[in-house]
């Protein structure tokens, strides 16, 4: 599964004052249905003047691992 995440780095008074922030996220289906969403969010955060850097990053995650966390009751117990 591919996730598209808008990351931002707030303007800092000193290095390391703020951590990176995940500001918005979509999976590949949402991205194909509404490709303008993340770019609209990025423009909104750019206009706020609070961020030094903004970027949309594509991440690949294991759908199986995500489902394992979402549905832990379905995990087999080794005996």
mmCIF file of C-alpha atoms in Angstrom:
data_model
loop_
_atom_site.group_PDB
_atom_site.id
_atom_site.type_symbol
_atom_site.label_atom_id
_atom_site.label_comp_id
_atom_site.label_asym_id
_atom_site.label_seq_id
_atom_site.Cartn_x
_atom_site.Cartn_y
_atom_site.Cartn_z
ATOM 1 C CA UNK A 1 0.000 0.000 0.000
ATOM 2 C CA UNK A 2 1.293 3.436 -0.890
ATOM 3 C CA UNK A 3 0.625 6.410 1.349
ATOM 4 C CA UNK A 4 1.109 10.015 0.316
ATOM 5 C CA UNK A 5 1.997 12.140 3.336
ATOM 6 C CA UNK A 6 2.349 15.909 3.537
ATOM 7 C CA UNK A 7 5.232 16.570 5.929
ATOM 8 C CA UNK A 8 6.106 19.957 7.342
ATOM 9 C CA UNK A 9 8.915 21.480 9.345
ATOM 10 C CA UNK A 10 7.835 24.459 11.412
ATOM 11 C CA UNK A 11 10.060 27.520 11.490
ATOM 12 C CA UNK A 12 12.384 27.102 14.479
ATOM 13 C CA UNK A 13 14.103 29.625 16.717
ATOM 14 C CA UNK A 14 16.884 27.075 17.197
ATOM 15 C CA UNK A 15 17.739 23.748 15.514
ATOM 16 C CA UNK A 16 15.563 20.910 16.746
ATOM 17 C CA UNK A 17 12.935 23.071 18.416
ATOM 18 C CA UNK A 18 10.169 21.279 16.492
ATOM 19 C CA UNK A 19 9.974 17.767 15.080
ATOM 20 C CA UNK A 20 8.720 17.003 11.583
ATOM 21 C CA UNK A 21 4.924 16.888 11.402
ATOM 22 C CA UNK A 22 2.688 14.689 9.267
ATOM 23 C CA UNK A 23 0.022 17.215 8.300
ATOM 24 C CA UNK A 24 -2.173 15.222 5.892
ATOM 25 C CA UNK A 25 -2.220 11.727 4.444
ATOM 26 C CA UNK A 26 -3.948 9.761 1.670
ATOM 27 C CA UNK A 27 -3.664 6.240 0.344
ATOM 28 C CA UNK A 28 -3.237 5.576 -3.369
ATOM 29 C CA UNK A 29 -6.997 5.166 -3.898
ATOM 30 C CA UNK A 30 -7.794 8.504 -2.296
ATOM 31 C CA UNK A 31 -4.957 10.089 -4.258
ATOM 32 C CA UNK A 32 -6.384 8.842 -7.569
ATOM 33 C CA UNK A 33 -9.928 9.943 -6.616
ATOM 34 C CA UNK A 34 -8.905 13.407 -5.373
ATOM 35 C CA UNK A 35 -5.391 14.241 -6.639
ATOM 36 C CA UNK A 36 -5.669 17.925 -5.701
ATOM 37 C CA UNK A 37 -6.319 17.357 -1.979
ATOM 38 C CA UNK A 38 -2.719 17.198 -0.733
ATOM 39 C CA UNK A 39 -1.612 20.065 -2.970
ATOM 40 C CA UNK A 40 -4.493 22.179 -1.629
ATOM 41 C CA UNK A 41 -3.453 21.327 1.935
ATOM 42 C CA UNK A 42 0.162 22.180 1.108
ATOM 43 C CA UNK A 43 -0.886 25.590 -0.236
ATOM 44 C CA UNK A 44 -2.934 26.221 2.916
ATOM 45 C CA UNK A 45 0.067 25.469 5.154
ATOM 46 C CA UNK A 46 2.381 27.546 2.948
ATOM 47 C CA UNK A 47 0.052 30.529 3.308
ATOM 48 C CA UNK A 48 0.060 30.165 7.105
ATOM 49 C CA UNK A 49 3.717 31.240 7.168
ATOM 50 C CA UNK A 50 4.412 28.812 10.023
ATOM 51 C CA UNK A 51 6.505 26.321 8.064
ATOM 52 C CA UNK A 52 10.059 26.432 6.784
ATOM 53 C CA UNK A 53 9.595 23.383 4.539
ATOM 54 C CA UNK A 54 6.651 21.367 3.195
ATOM 55 C CA UNK A 55 6.762 18.296 0.983
ATOM 56 C CA UNK A 56 4.531 15.431 -0.117
ATOM 57 C CA UNK A 57 6.345 12.128 0.389
ATOM 58 C CA UNK A 58 5.218 8.773 -0.969
ATOM 59 C CA UNK A 59 5.707 5.914 1.491
ATOM 60 C CA UNK A 60 5.209 2.219 0.878
ATOM 61 C CA UNK A 61 3.827 0.248 3.828
ATOM 62 C CA UNK A 62 2.805 -3.364 4.265
ATOM 63 C CA UNK A 63 -0.976 -3.661 4.167
ATOM 64 C CA UNK A 64 -0.621 -7.008 5.946
ATOM 65 C CA UNK A 65 1.234 -5.344 8.845
ATOM 66 C CA UNK A 66 -1.330 -2.548 9.085
ATOM 67 C CA UNK A 67 -4.176 -5.095 9.191
ATOM 68 C CA UNK A 68 -2.295 -7.017 11.908
ATOM 69 C CA UNK A 69 -2.337 -3.876 14.059
ATOM 70 C CA UNK A 70 -5.949 -3.009 13.191
ATOM 71 C CA UNK A 71 -7.191 -6.534 13.924
ATOM 72 C CA UNK A 72 -4.913 -8.005 16.611
ATOM 73 C CA UNK A 73 -7.597 -10.546 17.581
ATOM 74 C CA UNK A 74 -6.903 -12.359 14.286
ATOM 75 C CA UNK A 75 -3.294 -13.184 15.193
ATOM 76 C CA UNK A 76 -2.453 -16.810 15.638
ATOM 77 C CA UNK A 77 -0.794 -17.909 18.851
ATOM 78 C CA UNK A 78 2.086 -20.356 18.449
ATOM 79 C CA UNK A 79 1.555 -23.479 20.550
#
